Amino acid sequence: AQSVTQLDSQVPVFEEAPVELRCNYSSSVSVYLFWYVQYPNQGLQLLLKYLSGSTLVKGINGFEAEFNKSQTSFHLRKPSVHISDTAEYFCAGNSGNTPLVFGKGTRLSVIA
Amino acid sequence: DTGVSQDPRHKITKRGQNVTFRCDPISEHNRLYWYRQTLGQGPEFLTYFQNEAQLEKSRLLSDRFSAERPKGSFSTLEIQRTEQGDSAMYLCASSQLQREVSDTQYFGPGTRLTVL
């Protein structure tokens, strides 16, 4: 069975500093990976996805992620964060056209 | 495209009452998923449809829960005899089935249920 682990429950970072949110997955079959962002009392917004091809994936709002098969990771990065990036971030995966399995989320707090 | 919409956004009910939530997917999307999210956790899968067929139900979906997608468009999720443990955010997502790679699921704003 597939599982997704987000290693940090909370990440505080100063404004304009870089950030990395970590995500590891386990799966014995093909894996597709996604990052979503959730602002308070809202649904999930898709940031980026890895389906195939280039392992470096660029998403919205300046975020990117790298699929690393040998380390079974899909870490999310942004070179310079803004106050508006404060939110909950979820890593998720599936084996293709199946329900998503989510990590527990990482709360990113950007400090002015 | 308009996005996924859910109604109501908030629902407060007393224990033992029945509640029904509605989800309208992105038009032309043939897949529709329901998830439940409790405080401080990631969403957990409940059930999903391809067109009007319900393809899978999670063990989380007790017999008090029922979902339908009668014409392959909107879907309803009903909870009978609500319990305090049902308090959560109920999220709906829709997608278009893909042949070679995975579908991409787009989420609605959710319905927050509070059971008193």
Coordinates of N, CA and C in Angstrom, one line a residue:
Chain A
A1 N 0.8 -1.2 0.0 CA 0.0 0.0 0.0 C 0.9 1.2 0.0
Q2 N 0.4 2.3 -0.7 CA 1.2 3.5 -0.8 C 1.0 4.3 0.5
S3 N 2.1 5.0 0.9 CA 2.0 5.9 2.0 C 2.8 7.2 1.7
V4 N 2.5 8.3 2.3 CA 3.1 9.5 2.1 C 3.5 10.1 3.5
T5 N 4.7 10.5 3.7 CA 5.1 11.0 5.0 C 5.7 12.4 4.8
Q6 N 5.1 13.3 5.6 CA 5.7 14.7 5.6 C 6.4 14.8 6.9
L7 N 7.7 15.1 6.8 CA 8.6 14.9 7.9 C 8.5 16.1 8.9
D8 N 8.0 17.2 8.6 CA 7.9 18.4 9.4 C 6.4 18.8 9.6
S9 N 5.9 18.9 10.8 CA 4.6 19.4 11.0 C 4.5 20.9 10.9
Q10 N 5.5 21.6 11.3 CA 5.6 23.0 11.3 C 6.9 23.5 10.8
V11 N 6.9 24.5 9.9 CA 8.2 25.1 9.5 C 8.0 26.6 9.5
P12 N 8.7 27.3 10.5 CA 8.7 28.7 10.5 C 9.9 29.2 9.7
V13 N 9.7 30.3 8.9 CA 10.8 30.9 8.1 C 10.6 32.4 8.0
F14 N 11.7 33.1 7.9 CA 11.6 34.5 7.7 C 11.2 34.9 6.3
E15 N 10.5 36.0 6.1 CA 10.2 36.5 4.8 C 11.4 36.7 4.0
E16 N 11.3 36.3 2.7 CA 12.4 36.4 1.7 C 13.4 35.3 1.8
A17 N 13.4 34.5 2.8 CA 14.3 33.4 3.0 C 13.8 32.2 2.1
P18 N 14.7 31.2 1.8 CA 14.3 30.0 1.1 C 13.6 29.0 2.0
V19 N 12.8 28.1 1.5 CA 12.2 27.1 2.3 C 12.1 25.8 1.5
E20 N 12.2 24.7 2.3 CA 12.0 23.4 1.7 C 11.1 22.6 2.6
L21 N 10.0 22.1 2.1 CA 9.1 21.2 2.8 C 9.3 19.8 2.3
R22 N 9.5 18.9 3.2 CA 9.9 17.5 2.9 C 8.8 16.6 2.8
C23 N 8.9 15.7 1.8 CA 7.9 14.7 1.6 C 8.6 13.4 1.1
N24 N 8.3 12.3 1.7 CA 8.7 11.0 1.3 C 7.6 10.1 1.0
Y25 N 7.7 9.2 0.1 CA 6.7 8.3 -0.3 C 7.2 6.8 -0.3
S26 N 6.3 5.9 -0.2 CA 6.6 4.5 -0.3 C 5.6 3.9 -1.2
S27 N 6.1 3.2 -2.2 CA 5.2 2.5 -3.1 C 5.9 1.4 -3.9
S28 N 5.2 0.4 -4.2 CA 5.9 -0.7 -5.0 C 5.4 -0.6 -6.4
V29 N 4.5 0.3 -6.7 CA 4.0 0.4 -8.1 C 4.3 1.8 -8.6
S30 N 3.9 2.1 -9.8 CA 4.0 3.5 -10.4 C 3.5 4.5 -9.4
V31 N 4.1 5.6 -9.3 CA 3.7 6.6 -8.4 C 3.6 8.0 -9.1
Y32 N 2.5 8.7 -8.7 CA 2.3 10.0 -9.2 C 2.2 10.9 -8.0
L33 N 2.8 12.0 -8.0 CA 2.9 12.9 -6.7 C 2.4 14.3 -7.0
F34 N 1.8 14.8 -5.9 CA 1.2 16.1 -6.0 C 1.5 16.9 -4.7
W35 N 1.5 18.2 -4.9 CA 1.5 19.1 -3.7 C 0.3 20.1 -3.8
Y36 N -0.4 20.2 -2.7 CA -1.5 21.1 -2.6 C -1.3 22.1 -1.5
V37 N -1.9 23.2 -1.6 CA -1.9 24.2 -0.5 C -3.3 24.5 0.0
Q38 N -3.4 24.7 1.3 CA -4.7 24.9 1.9 C -4.6 26.2 2.8
Y39 N -5.4 27.2 2.4 CA -5.5 28.4 3.3 C -6.6 28.2 4.3
P40 N -6.6 28.9 5.4 CA -7.6 28.6 6.4 C -9.1 28.6 5.9
N41 N -9.8 27.6 6.3 CA -11.2 27.4 6.0 C -11.5 27.3 4.5
Q42 N -10.5 26.9 3.8 CA -10.7 26.7 2.3 C -10.4 25.3 1.9
G43 N -10.7 25.0 0.6 CA -10.3 23.7 0.1 C -8.8 23.7 -0.3
L44 N -8.5 22.6 -1.1 CA -7.1 22.5 -1.5 C -6.9 23.0 -2.9
Q45 N -5.8 23.7 -3.1 CA -5.4 24.3 -4.4 C -4.2 23.5 -4.9
L46 N -4.2 23.1 -6.1 CA -3.1 22.3 -6.6 C -1.9 23.3 -6.9
L47 N -0.7 23.0 -6.3 CA 0.5 23.7 -6.6 C 1.3 23.2 -7.7
L48 N 1.5 21.9 -7.8 CA 2.3 21.2 -8.8 C 2.1 19.7 -8.7
K49 N 2.5 19.1 -9.8 CA 2.3 17.6 -9.9 C 3.5 17.0 -10.7
Y50 N 3.8 15.8 -10.3 CA 4.8 15.0 -11.1 C 4.0 13.8 -11.6
L51 N 3.9 13.7 -13.0 CA 3.2 12.6 -13.6 C 4.2 11.7 -14.4
S52 N 5.1 12.4 -15.1 CA 6.2 11.7 -15.9 C 7.1 12.8 -16.4
G53 N 8.2 12.3 -17.1 CA 9.1 13.3 -17.7 C 10.1 13.8 -16.8
S54 N 10.4 15.1 -16.9 CA 11.4 15.8 -16.1 C 11.1 15.7 -14.6
T55 N 12.2 15.4 -13.9 CA 12.0 15.2 -12.4 C 11.9 16.5 -11.7
L56 N 12.2 17.6 -12.3 CA 12.1 18.9 -11.7 C 10.8 19.5 -12.2
V57 N 9.9 19.8 -11.3 CA 8.6 20.2 -11.7 C 8.3 21.6 -11.1
K58 N 7.9 22.5 -12.0 CA 7.6 23.9 -11.6 C 6.1 24.1 -11.4
G59 N 5.7 24.8 -10.4 CA 4.3 25.0 -10.1 C 4.0 26.5 -10.1
I60 N 2.8 26.8 -9.4 CA 2.4 28.2 -9.3 C 3.0 28.8 -8.1
N61 N 2.9 30.2 -8.1 CA 3.5 31.0 -7.0 C 4.9 30.8 -6.7
G62 N 5.7 30.4 -7.7 CA 7.2 30.3 -7.6 C 7.7 29.0 -6.9
F63 N 6.8 28.0 -6.7 CA 7.2 26.8 -6.1 C 7.7 25.8 -7.1
E64 N 8.6 24.9 -6.7 CA 9.1 23.8 -7.5 C 9.3 22.6 -6.6
A65 N 9.4 21.4 -7.2 CA 9.6 20.2 -6.5 C 10.4 19.3 -7.4
E66 N 11.2 18.4 -6.7 CA 12.0 17.5 -7.5 C 11.7 16.0 -7.1
F67 N 11.3 15.2 -8.1 CA 11.1 13.8 -7.8 C 12.4 13.1 -7.8
N68 N 12.7 12.4 -6.7 CA 13.9 11.6 -6.5 C 13.5 10.2 -6.2
K69 N 13.7 9.3 -7.3 CA 13.2 8.0 -7.1 C 14.1 7.2 -6.2
S70 N 15.4 7.4 -6.2 CA 16.3 6.7 -5.3 C 16.1 7.0 -3.9
Q71 N 15.8 8.2 -3.6 CA 15.5 8.6 -2.2 C 14.0 8.6 -1.9
T72 N 13.2 8.2 -2.8 CA 11.7 8.2 -2.6 C 11.2 9.5 -2.0
S73 N 11.7 10.6 -2.6 CA 11.3 11.9 -2.1 C 10.7 12.8 -3.1
F74 N 10.0 13.8 -2.7 CA 9.4 14.8 -3.6 C 9.2 16.1 -2.8
H75 N 10.4 16.7 -2.5 CA 10.4 17.9 -1.6 C 10.0 19.1 -2.4
L76 N 9.3 20.0 -1.7 CA 8.8 21.2 -2.2 C 9.8 22.4 -1.8
R77 N 10.1 23.3 -2.8 CA 11.0 24.3 -2.5 C 10.5 25.7 -3.1
K78 N 11.0 26.7 -2.4 CA 10.7 28.1 -2.9 C 11.9 28.9 -2.5
P79 N 12.5 29.6 -3.5 CA 13.8 30.4 -3.1 C 13.6 31.6 -2.2
S80 N 12.4 32.2 -2.2 CA 12.1 33.4 -1.4 C 10.7 33.4 -1.1
V81 N 10.3 33.3 0.2 CA 8.9 33.2 0.6 C 8.4 34.6 0.9
H82 N 7.0 34.7 0.8 CA 6.3 35.9 1.1 C 5.3 35.6 2.3
I83 N 4.9 36.6 2.9 CA 3.9 36.5 4.0 C 2.7 35.7 3.5
S84 N 2.3 36.0 2.3 CA 1.1 35.3 1.7 C 1.3 33.8 1.5
D85 N 2.5 33.3 1.6 CA 2.7 31.8 1.5 C 2.4 31.1 2.8
T86 N 2.1 31.8 3.8 CA 1.6 31.2 5.1 C 0.4 30.4 4.9
A87 N 0.5 29.1 5.1 CA -0.6 28.1 4.8 C -0.2 26.7 5.2
E88 N -1.1 25.8 5.0 CA -0.9 24.4 5.2 C -0.6 23.7 3.9
Y89 N 0.5 22.9 3.8 CA 0.9 22.3 2.5 C 0.8 20.8 2.7
F90 N 0.2 20.2 1.7 CA 0.0 18.7 1.7 C 0.6 18.1 0.5
C91 N 1.4 17.0 0.8 CA 1.9 16.2 -0.2 C 1.0 15.0 -0.4
A92 N 0.8 14.5 -1.6 CA -0.2 13.4 -1.9 C 0.3 12.6 -3.0
G93 N -0.1 11.4 -3.1 CA 0.3 10.5 -4.2 C -0.7 9.4 -4.5
N94 N -0.6 8.9 -5.7 CA -1.5 7.7 -6.0 C -0.8 6.9 -7.0
S95 N -1.4 5.8 -7.4 CA -0.8 4.9 -8.4 C -1.4 5.0 -9.8
G96 N -2.2 6.1 -10.0 CA -2.7 6.4 -11.3 C -4.2 6.2 -11.3
N97 N -4.9 7.3 -11.5 CA -6.4 7.2 -11.6 C -7.0 6.5 -10.3
T98 N -6.5 6.8 -9.2 CA -7.0 6.2 -7.9 C -7.1 7.3 -6.9
P99 N -7.7 7.0 -5.8 CA -7.8 8.0 -4.7 C -6.4 8.4 -4.2
L100 N -6.3 9.7 -3.8 CA -5.1 10.2 -3.3 C -4.8 9.8 -1.9
V101 N -3.6 9.5 -1.6 CA -3.1 9.3 -0.2 C -2.3 10.5 0.2
F102 N -2.8 11.1 1.3 CA -2.2 12.4 1.7 C -1.2 12.2 2.9
G103 N -0.2 13.1 3.0 CA 0.5 13.2 4.2 C -0.3 14.0 5.2
K104 N 0.3 14.2 6.4 CA -0.4 14.9 7.5 C -0.4 16.4 7.4
G105 N 0.4 16.9 6.5 CA 0.5 18.3 6.2 C 1.7 19.0 7.0
T106 N 2.1 20.1 6.4 CA 3.2 20.9 7.0 C 2.6 22.3 7.1
R107 N 2.6 22.9 8.2 CA 2.2 24.3 8.4 C 3.4 25.2 8.2
L108 N 3.4 26.0 7.1 CA 4.4 27.0 6.8 C 4.0 28.3 7.4
S109 N 4.8 28.9 8.3 CA 4.6 30.2 8.9 C 5.7 31.1 8.4
V110 N 5.3 32.2 7.7 CA 6.3 33.1 7.2 C 6.3 34.3 8.2
I111 N 7.5 34.6 8.7 CA 7.6 35.6 9.7 C 8.2 36.9 9.1
A112 N 7.5 38.0 9.4 CA 8.0 39.3 8.8 C 9.3 39.8 9.5
Chain B
D1 N -13.3 27.4 -17.2 CA -14.0 26.5 -16.4 C -14.3 27.1 -15.0
T2 N -15.6 26.9 -14.6 CA -15.8 27.2 -13.2 C -15.3 26.0 -12.4
G3 N -14.9 26.2 -11.1 CA -14.3 25.2 -10.3 C -15.3 24.3 -9.7
V4 N -14.9 23.4 -8.8 CA -15.7 22.5 -8.1 C -16.5 23.4 -7.0
S5 N -17.8 23.2 -6.9 CA -18.5 23.9 -5.9 C -19.2 22.9 -4.9
Q6 N -19.3 23.4 -3.7 CA -19.9 22.5 -2.6 C -20.9 23.4 -1.9
D7 N -22.0 22.7 -1.4 CA -23.0 23.4 -0.7 C -23.6 22.4 0.3
P8 N -23.8 22.9 1.6 CA -23.5 24.2 2.1 C -22.0 24.3 2.4
R9 N -21.5 25.5 2.7 CA -20.1 25.6 3.2 C -20.0 25.3 4.6
H10 N -21.0 25.5 5.4 CA -21.0 25.2 6.8 C -22.3 24.6 7.2
K11 N -22.3 23.6 8.1 CA -23.5 23.0 8.6 C -23.3 22.6 10.1
I12 N -24.2 23.1 10.9 CA -24.2 22.8 12.3 C -25.5 22.0 12.5
T13 N -25.4 20.9 13.2 CA -26.5 20.0 13.4 C -26.4 19.4 14.8
K14 N -27.5 18.8 15.2 CA -27.5 18.2 16.5 C -27.3 16.7 16.3
R15 N -26.7 16.0 17.2 CA -26.4 14.6 17.2 C -27.7 13.9 16.9
G16 N -27.7 12.9 16.0 CA -28.8 12.1 15.7 C -29.6 12.6 14.4
Q17 N -29.3 13.8 14.0 CA -30.0 14.4 12.8 C -29.3 13.8 11.5
N18 N -30.0 13.9 10.4 CA -29.4 13.5 9.1 C -29.0 14.8 8.4
V19 N -27.9 14.7 7.7 CA -27.4 15.9 6.9 C -27.1 15.4 5.5
T20 N -27.2 16.3 4.5 CA -26.9 16.0 3.1 C -26.0 17.1 2.5
F21 N -25.0 16.8 1.9 CA -24.1 17.7 1.2 C -24.1 17.5 -0.3
R22 N -23.9 18.6 -1.0 CA -23.9 18.5 -2.5 C -22.6 18.9 -3.0
C23 N -22.1 18.3 -4.1 CA -20.9 18.7 -4.8 C -21.2 18.8 -6.3
D24 N -20.9 19.9 -6.9 CA -21.0 20.1 -8.4 C -19.5 20.1 -8.9
P25 N -19.2 19.1 -9.7 CA -17.8 19.0 -10.2 C -17.6 20.0 -11.4
I26 N -16.3 20.1 -11.8 CA -16.0 20.8 -13.1 C -16.7 20.1 -14.2
S27 N -17.4 20.8 -15.1 CA -18.2 20.2 -16.1 C -17.2 19.4 -17.0
E28 N -17.8 18.3 -17.5 CA -17.1 17.3 -18.3 C -16.1 16.4 -17.5
H29 N -15.9 16.6 -16.2 CA -15.1 15.7 -15.4 C -15.9 14.5 -15.1
N30 N -15.3 13.3 -15.4 CA -16.1 12.0 -15.2 C -15.8 11.4 -13.9
R31 N -14.8 11.8 -13.2 CA -14.5 11.3 -11.9 C -14.9 12.3 -10.8
L32 N -15.4 11.7 -9.7 CA -15.8 12.6 -8.5 C -15.4 11.8 -7.2
Y33 N -14.6 12.5 -6.4 CA -14.1 11.9 -5.1 C -14.7 12.7 -3.9
W34 N -14.9 11.9 -2.8 CA -15.2 12.5 -1.5 C -14.1 12.2 -0.5
Y35 N -13.7 13.2 0.2 CA -12.7 13.0 1.2 C -13.2 13.6 2.5
R36 N -12.6 13.2 3.7 CA -12.9 13.8 5.0 C -11.6 14.3 5.6
Q37 N -11.6 15.5 6.1 CA -10.5 16.0 6.8 C -10.8 16.5 8.2
T38 N -10.1 15.9 9.2 CA -10.3 16.3 10.6 C -9.2 17.3 10.9
L39 N -9.4 18.0 12.0 CA -8.4 19.0 12.4 C -7.0 18.5 12.6
G40 N -6.1 19.2 11.9 CA -4.7 18.8 12.0 C -4.3 17.6 11.2
Q41 N -5.1 17.1 10.4 CA -4.8 15.9 9.6 C -5.0 16.2 8.1
G42 N -4.4 15.3 7.3 CA -4.6 15.4 5.8 C -5.9 14.8 5.5
P43 N -6.4 15.1 4.3 CA -7.7 14.5 3.9 C -7.6 13.0 3.8
E44 N -8.7 12.3 4.1 CA -8.8 10.8 4.0 C -9.9 10.5 3.0
F45 N -9.6 9.5 2.1 CA -10.5 9.1 1.1 C -11.8 8.5 1.7
L46 N -12.9 8.8 1.1 CA -14.2 8.2 1.5 C -14.7 7.3 0.4
T47 N -15.0 7.9 -0.8 CA -15.6 7.1 -1.9 C -15.3 7.9 -3.2
Y48 N -15.5 7.2 -4.3 CA -15.4 7.9 -5.6 C -16.3 7.3 -6.7
F49 N -16.6 8.1 -7.6 CA -17.4 7.7 -8.8 C -16.7 7.9 -10.1
Q50 N -17.1 7.1 -11.0 CA -16.7 7.3 -12.4 C -18.1 7.4 -13.1
N51 N -18.4 8.6 -13.7 CA -19.7 8.8 -14.1 C -20.7 8.6 -13.0
E52 N -21.7 7.7 -13.2 CA -22.7 7.5 -12.1 C -22.3 6.2 -11.3
A53 N -21.3 5.5 -11.6 CA -20.9 4.3 -10.9 C -20.0 4.6 -9.7
Q54 N -20.4 4.1 -8.6 CA -19.6 4.2 -7.4 C -18.5 3.1 -7.4
L55 N -17.3 3.4 -7.6 CA -16.2 2.4 -7.8 C -15.6 1.9 -6.6
E56 N -15.5 2.7 -5.5 CA -14.8 2.2 -4.3 C -15.3 3.0 -3.1
K57 N -15.4 2.3 -2.0 CA -15.8 2.9 -0.7 C -14.7 2.5 0.3
S58 N -14.3 3.5 1.1 CA -13.3 3.3 2.1 C -14.0 2.6 3.3
R59 N -13.1 2.0 4.1 CA -13.6 1.4 5.4 C -14.1 2.5 6.3
L60 N -13.6 3.7 6.1 CA -14.1 4.8 6.9 C -15.6 5.1 6.7
L61 N -16.1 4.7 5.6 CA -17.5 5.0 5.2 C -18.4 4.0 5.9
S62 N -18.9 4.3 7.1 CA -19.8 3.4 7.8 C -21.1 3.3 7.1
D63 N -22.0 2.4 7.5 CA -23.3 2.3 6.9 C -24.2 3.5 7.1
R64 N -23.8 4.4 8.0 CA -24.6 5.6 8.1 C -24.3 6.6 7.0
F65 N -23.3 6.4 6.2 CA -22.9 7.3 5.1 C -23.4 6.6 3.8
S66 N -24.0 7.5 2.9 CA -24.3 7.1 1.6 C -24.0 8.2 0.6
A67 N -23.5 7.8 -0.6 CA -23.2 8.8 -1.6 C -23.9 8.4 -2.9
E68 N -24.3 9.3 -3.7 CA -24.9 9.1 -5.0 C -24.3 10.1 -6.0
R69 N -24.4 9.7 -7.2 CA -24.1 10.6 -8.4 C -25.1 10.1 -9.5
P70 N -26.3 10.4 -9.3 CA -27.4 9.8 -10.2 C -27.3 10.0 -11.7
K71 N -26.8 11.1 -12.1 CA -26.8 11.4 -13.5 C -25.4 11.6 -14.0
G72 N -24.4 11.2 -13.2 CA -23.0 11.4 -13.5 C -22.6 12.8 -13.5
S73 N -23.4 13.7 -12.9 CA -22.9 15.1 -12.8 C -22.7 15.4 -11.3
F74 N -23.6 16.1 -10.6 CA -23.4 16.4 -9.2 C -23.5 15.2 -8.4
S75 N -23.0 15.3 -7.1 CA -23.1 14.2 -6.2 C -23.6 14.7 -4.9
T76 N -24.2 13.7 -4.1 CA -24.6 14.0 -2.8 C -24.0 13.0 -1.8
L77 N -23.7 13.5 -0.6 CA -23.2 12.7 0.5 C -24.1 12.9 1.6
E78 N -24.7 11.8 2.1 CA -25.7 11.9 3.2 C -25.1 11.2 4.4
I79 N -25.3 11.8 5.6 CA -24.9 11.1 6.8 C -26.2 11.0 7.6
Q80 N -26.5 9.8 8.0 CA -27.7 9.6 8.8 C -27.2 9.4 10.3
R81 N -28.1 9.9 11.2 CA -27.9 9.7 12.7 C -26.5 10.2 13.0
T82 N -26.3 11.5 12.7 CA -24.9 12.0 12.9 C -24.4 11.8 14.4
E83 N -23.1 11.7 14.5 CA -22.4 11.5 15.8 C -21.4 12.7 15.9
Q84 N -21.0 12.9 17.1 CA -20.0 14.0 17.2 C -18.7 13.7 16.5
G85 N -18.4 12.5 16.4 CA -17.2 12.1 15.6 C -17.2 12.3 14.1
D86 N -18.4 12.7 13.6 CA -18.6 13.0 12.2 C -18.2 14.5 11.9
S87 N -17.9 15.2 13.0 CA -17.5 16.6 12.8 C -16.2 16.7 12.0
A88 N -16.2 17.3 10.9 CA -15.0 17.4 10.0 C -15.3 18.3 8.9
M89 N -14.3 18.5 8.0 CA -14.4 19.1 6.7 C -14.6 18.0 5.7
Y90 N -15.7 18.1 4.9 CA -15.9 17.2 3.8 C -15.6 17.8 2.5
L91 N -14.6 17.2 1.8 CA -14.1 17.8 0.6 C -14.5 16.9 -0.6
C92 N -14.8 17.6 -1.7 CA -15.1 17.0 -2.9 C -14.1 17.4 -4.0
A93 N -13.7 16.4 -4.8 CA -12.8 16.7 -5.9 C -13.3 16.1 -7.2
S94 N -12.9 16.7 -8.3 CA -13.3 16.1 -9.6 C -12.1 16.0 -10.5
S95 N -12.1 15.1 -11.5 CA -11.0 14.9 -12.4 C -11.5 14.3 -13.7
Q96 N -10.6 14.3 -14.6 CA -10.9 13.6 -15.9 C -10.0 12.4 -16.0
L97 N -10.6 11.2 -16.2 CA -9.8 10.0 -16.3 C -8.8 10.1 -17.4
Q98 N -7.5 9.7 -17.1 CA -6.4 9.7 -18.1 C -6.0 8.3 -18.5
R99 N -5.5 8.1 -19.7 CA -5.1 6.8 -20.1 C -3.7 6.4 -19.7
E100 N -2.7 7.3 -19.9 CA -1.3 7.0 -19.7 C -0.8 7.4 -18.4
V101 N -1.3 8.4 -17.8 CA -0.8 8.9 -16.5 C -2.0 9.0 -15.5
S102 N -1.7 9.5 -14.3 CA -2.8 9.7 -13.4 C -3.7 10.9 -13.7
D103 N -5.0 10.8 -13.2 CA -5.8 12.0 -13.3 C -5.3 13.0 -12.3
T104 N -5.7 14.3 -12.5 CA -5.4 15.3 -11.5 C -6.7 15.8 -10.9
Q105 N -6.7 15.7 -9.6 CA -7.9 16.1 -8.8 C -8.0 17.5 -8.4
Y106 N -9.1 18.2 -8.7 CA -9.3 19.6 -8.3 C -10.4 19.6 -7.2
F107 N -10.1 20.3 -6.2 CA -10.9 20.3 -5.0 C -11.8 21.5 -4.9
G108 N -13.0 21.2 -4.3 CA -13.9 22.3 -3.9 C -13.5 22.9 -2.6
P109 N -14.3 23.9 -2.2 CA -14.0 24.7 -0.9 C -14.3 23.9 0.3
G110 N -15.1 22.8 0.2 CA -15.4 22.0 1.4 C -16.6 22.4 2.1
T111 N -17.2 21.4 2.8 CA -18.3 21.7 3.7 C -17.9 21.3 5.1
R112 N -17.9 22.3 6.0 CA -17.5 22.1 7.4 C -18.7 21.7 8.2
L113 N -18.7 20.5 8.8 CA -19.8 19.9 9.6 C -19.4 20.0 11.0
T114 N -20.3 20.5 11.8 CA -20.2 20.5 13.3 C -21.4 19.8 13.9
V115 N -21.1 18.8 14.6 CA -22.2 18.0 15.3 C -22.2 18.3 16.8
L116 N -23.3 18.9 17.2 CA -23.3 19.3 18.7 C -23.9 18.2 19.5

